[in-house]
PDB file of C-alpha atoms in Angstrom:
ATOM      1  CA  UNK A 377     159.502-207.499 255.621  1.00 87.00           C
ATOM      2  CA  UNK A 378     157.133-205.453 257.760  1.00 94.00           C
ATOM      3  CA  UNK A 379     153.511-205.659 258.936  1.00 97.00           C
ATOM      4  CA  UNK A 380     151.335-202.540 259.054  1.00 98.00           C
ATOM      5  CA  UNK A 381     148.039-202.153 260.900  1.00 98.00           C
ATOM      6  CA  UNK A 382     145.585-199.985 258.938  1.00 98.00           C
ATOM      7  CA  UNK A 383     142.329-198.512 260.186  1.00 98.00           C
ATOM      8  CA  UNK A 384     141.246-195.856 257.671  1.00 97.00           C
ATOM      9  CA  UNK A 385     141.334-195.402 253.916  1.00 97.00           C
ATOM     10  CA  UNK A 386     143.869-198.236 253.561  1.00 97.00           C
ATOM     11  CA  UNK A 387     141.232-200.704 254.832  1.00 97.00           C
ATOM     12  CA  UNK A 388     140.057-200.723 251.233  1.00 97.00           C
ATOM     13  CA  UNK A 389     142.187-203.359 249.549  1.00 96.00           C
ATOM     14  CA  UNK A 390     141.884-201.778 246.112  1.00 97.00           C
ATOM     15  CA  UNK A 391     143.213-198.483 247.448  1.00 97.00           C
ATOM     16  CA  UNK A 392     146.136-200.031 249.371  1.00 97.00           C
ATOM     17  CA  UNK A 393     147.079-202.202 246.395  1.00 97.00           C
ATOM     18  CA  UNK A 394     146.947-199.282 243.975  1.00 97.00           C
ATOM     19  CA  UNK A 395     149.193-197.290 246.290  1.00 96.00           C
ATOM     20  CA  UNK A 396     151.740-200.107 246.672  1.00 96.00           C
ATOM     21  CA  UNK A 397     151.286-201.133 243.018  1.00 95.00           C
ATOM     22  CA  UNK A 398     150.960-204.836 243.841  1.00 96.00           C
ATOM     23  CA  UNK A 399     148.702-207.438 245.456  1.00 96.00           C
ATOM     24  CA  UNK A 400     148.789-207.365 249.240  1.00 97.00           C
ATOM     25  CA  UNK A 401     148.093-209.893 251.981  1.00 95.00           C
ATOM     26  CA  UNK A 402     145.536-208.399 254.381  1.00 96.00           C
ATOM     27  CA  UNK A 403     143.655-209.912 257.298  1.00 95.00           C
ATOM     28  CA  UNK A 404     141.290-208.614 259.949  1.00 97.00           C
ATOM     29  CA  UNK A 405     143.015-207.443 263.122  1.00 98.00           C
ATOM     30  CA  UNK A 406     142.472-205.256 266.165  1.00 98.00           C
ATOM     31  CA  UNK A 407     144.684-202.886 268.125  1.00 98.00           C
ATOM     32  CA  UNK A 408     144.085-202.487 271.859  1.00 97.00           C
ATOM     33  CA  UNK A 409     145.047-199.325 273.702  1.00 98.00           C
ATOM     34  CA  UNK A 410     144.091-196.907 270.919  1.00 98.00           C
ATOM     35  CA  UNK A 411     140.922-195.108 269.858  1.00 97.00           C
ATOM     36  CA  UNK A 412     139.955-194.028 266.335  1.00 97.00           C
ATOM     37  CA  UNK A 413     138.456-190.622 265.605  1.00 97.00           C
ATOM     38  CA  UNK A 414     137.176-188.782 262.582  1.00 96.00           C
ATOM     39  CA  UNK A 415     139.182-185.674 261.819  1.00 96.00           C
ATOM     40  CA  UNK A 416     137.521-182.300 261.489  1.00 94.00           C
ATOM     41  CA  UNK A 417     137.396-181.205 257.835  1.00 88.00           C
ATOM     42  CA  UNK A 418     138.943-184.461 256.582  1.00 93.00           C
ATOM     43  CA  UNK A 419     137.655-187.738 255.183  1.00 94.00           C
ATOM     44  CA  UNK A 420     140.288-189.908 256.878  1.00 95.00           C
ATOM     45  CA  UNK A 421     140.718-190.870 260.553  1.00 97.00           C
ATOM     46  CA  UNK A 422     143.350-190.803 263.254  1.00 97.00           C
ATOM     47  CA  UNK A 423     144.161-193.017 266.214  1.00 98.00           C
ATOM     48  CA  UNK A 424     145.542-191.886 269.535  1.00 97.00           C
ATOM     49  CA  UNK A 425     146.446-193.830 272.681  1.00 97.00           C
ATOM     50  CA  UNK A 426     143.476-194.692 274.892  1.00 96.00           C
ATOM     51  CA  UNK A 427     143.935-197.555 277.352  1.00 95.00           C
ATOM     52  CA  UNK A 428     140.226-198.435 277.419  1.00 96.00           C
ATOM     53  CA  UNK A 429     139.651-198.688 273.661  1.00 97.00           C
ATOM     54  CA  UNK A 430     140.288-201.050 270.764  1.00 97.00           C
ATOM     55  CA  UNK A 431     140.447-200.214 267.065  1.00 97.00           C
ATOM     56  CA  UNK A 432     139.299-202.727 264.460  1.00 97.00           C
ATOM     57  CA  UNK A 433     141.226-202.735 261.216  1.00 98.00           C
ATOM     58  CA  UNK A 434     143.358-204.905 258.984  1.00 98.00           C
ATOM     59  CA  UNK A 435     146.919-206.111 259.085  1.00 98.00           C
ATOM     60  CA  UNK A 436     148.875-205.804 255.862  1.00 97.00           C
ATOM     61  CA  UNK A 437     151.660-208.373 256.048  1.00 95.00           C
ATOM     62  CA  UNK A 438     155.074-208.752 254.463  1.00 93.00           C
ATOM     63  CA  UNK A 439     155.550-205.219 253.181  1.00 96.00           C
ATOM     64  CA  UNK A 440     158.905-204.270 251.685  1.00 95.00           C
ATOM     65  CA  UNK A 441     160.877-201.163 252.619  1.00 95.00           C
ATOM     66  CA  UNK A 442     159.623-199.542 249.401  1.00 94.00           C
ATOM     67  CA  UNK A 443     156.012-200.325 250.362  1.00 96.00           C
ATOM     68  CA  UNK A 444     156.555-198.828 253.804  1.00 96.00           C
ATOM     69  CA  UNK A 445     158.161-195.739 252.244  1.00 95.00           C
ATOM     70  CA  UNK A 446     155.135-195.046 250.018  1.00 96.00           C
ATOM     71  CA  UNK A 447     152.695-195.685 252.872  1.00 97.00           C
ATOM     72  CA  UNK A 448     154.645-193.284 255.092  1.00 96.00           C
ATOM     73  CA  UNK A 449     154.629-190.668 252.329  1.00 96.00           C
ATOM     74  CA  UNK A 450     150.881-191.180 251.811  1.00 97.00           C
ATOM     75  CA  UNK A 451     150.124-190.800 255.522  1.00 96.00           C
ATOM     76  CA  UNK A 452     152.139-187.584 255.811  1.00 94.00           C
ATOM     77  CA  UNK A 453     153.767-185.631 258.622  1.00 94.00           C
ATOM     78  CA  UNK A 454     150.723-185.627 260.890  1.00 96.00           C
ATOM     79  CA  UNK A 455     151.309-189.291 261.711  1.00 97.00           C
ATOM     80  CA  UNK A 456     154.106-191.155 263.483  1.00 97.00           C
ATOM     81  CA  UNK A 457     154.958-194.719 262.528  1.00 96.00           C
ATOM     82  CA  UNK A 458     154.595-196.521 265.876  1.00 97.00           C
ATOM     83  CA  UNK A 459     155.505-200.088 266.856  1.00 97.00           C
ATOM     84  CA  UNK A 460     152.418-201.912 268.142  1.00 98.00           C
ATOM     85  CA  UNK A 461     151.101-205.416 268.791  1.00 97.00           C
ATOM     86  CA  UNK A 462     147.864-206.415 267.083  1.00 98.00           C
ATOM     87  CA  UNK A 463     145.519-209.357 267.492  1.00 97.00           C
ATOM     88  CA  UNK A 464     144.555-211.092 264.247  1.00 95.00           C
ATOM     89  CA  UNK A 465     141.253-212.770 263.477  1.00 90.00           C
ATOM     90  CA  UNK A 466     142.940-216.088 264.431  1.00 90.00           C
ATOM     91  CA  UNK A 467     143.722-214.684 267.910  1.00 92.00           C
ATOM     92  CA  UNK A 468     147.422-214.463 267.031  1.00 94.00           C
ATOM     93  CA  UNK A 469     149.426-211.543 268.467  1.00 96.00           C
ATOM     94  CA  UNK A 470     151.683-209.998 265.824  1.00 96.00           C
ATOM     95  CA  UNK A 471     154.086-207.040 265.786  1.00 97.00           C
ATOM     96  CA  UNK A 472     153.220-204.267 263.365  1.00 98.00           C
ATOM     97  CA  UNK A 473     153.585-200.600 262.651  1.00 98.00           C
ATOM     98  CA  UNK A 474     150.613-198.246 262.922  1.00 98.00           C
ATOM     99  CA  UNK A 475     150.358-194.630 261.849  1.00 98.00           C
ATOM    100  CA  UNK A 476     149.383-192.764 265.026  1.00 97.00           C
ATOM    101  CA  UNK A 477     148.186-189.152 265.087  1.00 97.00           C
ATOM    102  CA  UNK A 478     150.643-186.550 266.409  1.00 96.00           C
ATOM    103  CA  UNK A 479     149.134-183.300 265.096  1.00 95.00           C
ATOM    104  CA  UNK A 480     147.085-182.429 268.188  1.00 92.00           C
ATOM    105  CA  UNK A 481     143.744-183.434 269.634  1.00 93.00           C
ATOM    106  CA  UNK A 482     142.124-180.165 268.530  1.00 94.00           C
ATOM    107  CA  UNK A 483     141.826-181.732 265.040  1.00 94.00           C
ATOM    108  CA  UNK A 484     139.861-184.720 266.344  1.00 95.00           C
ATOM    109  CA  UNK A 485     136.082-184.857 265.953  1.00 95.00           C
ATOM    110  CA  UNK A 486     134.000-186.378 268.738  1.00 91.00           C
ATOM    111  CA  UNK A 487     132.859-189.350 266.650  1.00 92.00           C
ATOM    112  CA  UNK A 488     134.478-192.467 265.230  1.00 94.00           C
ATOM    113  CA  UNK A 489     135.368-192.563 261.538  1.00 96.00           C
ATOM    114  CA  UNK A 490     132.918-194.536 259.409  1.00 96.00           C
ATOM    115  CA  UNK A 491     134.337-196.689 256.586  1.00 96.00           C
ATOM    116  CA  UNK A 492     130.906-196.985 254.931  1.00 96.00           C
ATOM    117  CA  UNK A 493     130.693-193.194 254.636  1.00 96.00           C
ATOM    118  CA  UNK A 494     134.226-193.101 253.190  1.00 97.00           C
ATOM    119  CA  UNK A 495     133.295-195.761 250.644  1.00 97.00           C
ATOM    120  CA  UNK A 496     130.199-193.817 249.527  1.00 97.00           C
ATOM    121  CA  UNK A 497     131.688-190.329 249.618  1.00 96.00           C
ATOM    122  CA  UNK A 498     135.445-190.542 248.981  1.00 97.00           C
ATOM    123  CA  UNK A 499     136.754-193.918 247.781  1.00 97.00           C
ATOM    124  CA  UNK A 500     136.286-193.161 244.091  1.00 97.00           C
ATOM    125  CA  UNK A 501     138.055-189.808 244.497  1.00 97.00           C
ATOM    126  CA  UNK A 502     140.975-191.472 246.288  1.00 97.00           C
ATOM    127  CA  UNK A 503     141.301-194.187 243.643  1.00 97.00           C
ATOM    128  CA  UNK A 504     141.105-191.786 240.691  1.00 97.00           C
ATOM    129  CA  UNK A 505     142.853-188.686 242.051  1.00 97.00           C
ATOM    130  CA  UNK A 506     144.556-188.981 245.444  1.00 97.00           C
ATOM    131  CA  UNK A 507     146.508-192.197 244.800  1.00 97.00           C
ATOM    132  CA  UNK A 508     147.780-191.222 241.316  1.00 97.00           C
ATOM    133  CA  UNK A 509     148.789-187.775 242.638  1.00 97.00           C
ATOM    134  CA  UNK A 510     150.508-189.371 245.647  1.00 96.00           C
ATOM    135  CA  UNK A 511     152.434-191.808 243.457  1.00 96.00           C
ATOM    136  CA  UNK A 512     153.567-188.992 241.161  1.00 95.00           C
ATOM    137  CA  UNK A 513     154.647-186.767 244.070  1.00 94.00           C
ATOM    138  CA  UNK A 514     156.482-189.684 245.685  1.00 94.00           C
ATOM    139  CA  UNK A 515     158.235-190.515 242.419  1.00 91.00           C
ATOM    140  CA  UNK A 516     159.168-186.836 241.848  1.00 87.00           C
ATOM    141  CA  UNK A 517     160.539-186.543 245.391  1.00 83.00           C
ATOM    142  CA  UNK A 518     162.675-189.645 244.955  1.00 71.00           C
ATOM    143  CA  UNK A 519     163.857-188.934 241.423  1.00 64.00           C
ATOM    144  CA  UNK A 520     167.619-188.386 241.030  1.00 63.00           C
ATOM    145  CA  UNK A 521     166.905-185.601 238.501  1.00 58.00           C
TER     146      UNK A 521
END
């Protein structure tokens, strides 16, 4: 079982659960040593190392290999699954994976990503279109036929 720190679209429980097709255990957490940015021409964020910053997010606990596979597929090739330590809301330090940006800083906007803006402008689209399309593409890719 694996823990994953999320800081973008997967902060929305309904989206993460629809993607993994099950109920998930999530709790508030923070990741020191990284900074979150909006991406130019995208509605999702990225994190990169930054020793002076901390990213607030959530920790999804006890994910199976299959869950991690679909999350990795969803995140795509622009992210690297990185081992990190996060601090939970109970001040507990826990190991986790985080999807860190590897596609170049030229894609980063100057501002932080705003979850409220995502909720207003993109959540419905992700729930109704992006997640179903992702699940179908993942299934097609992993089909023996």
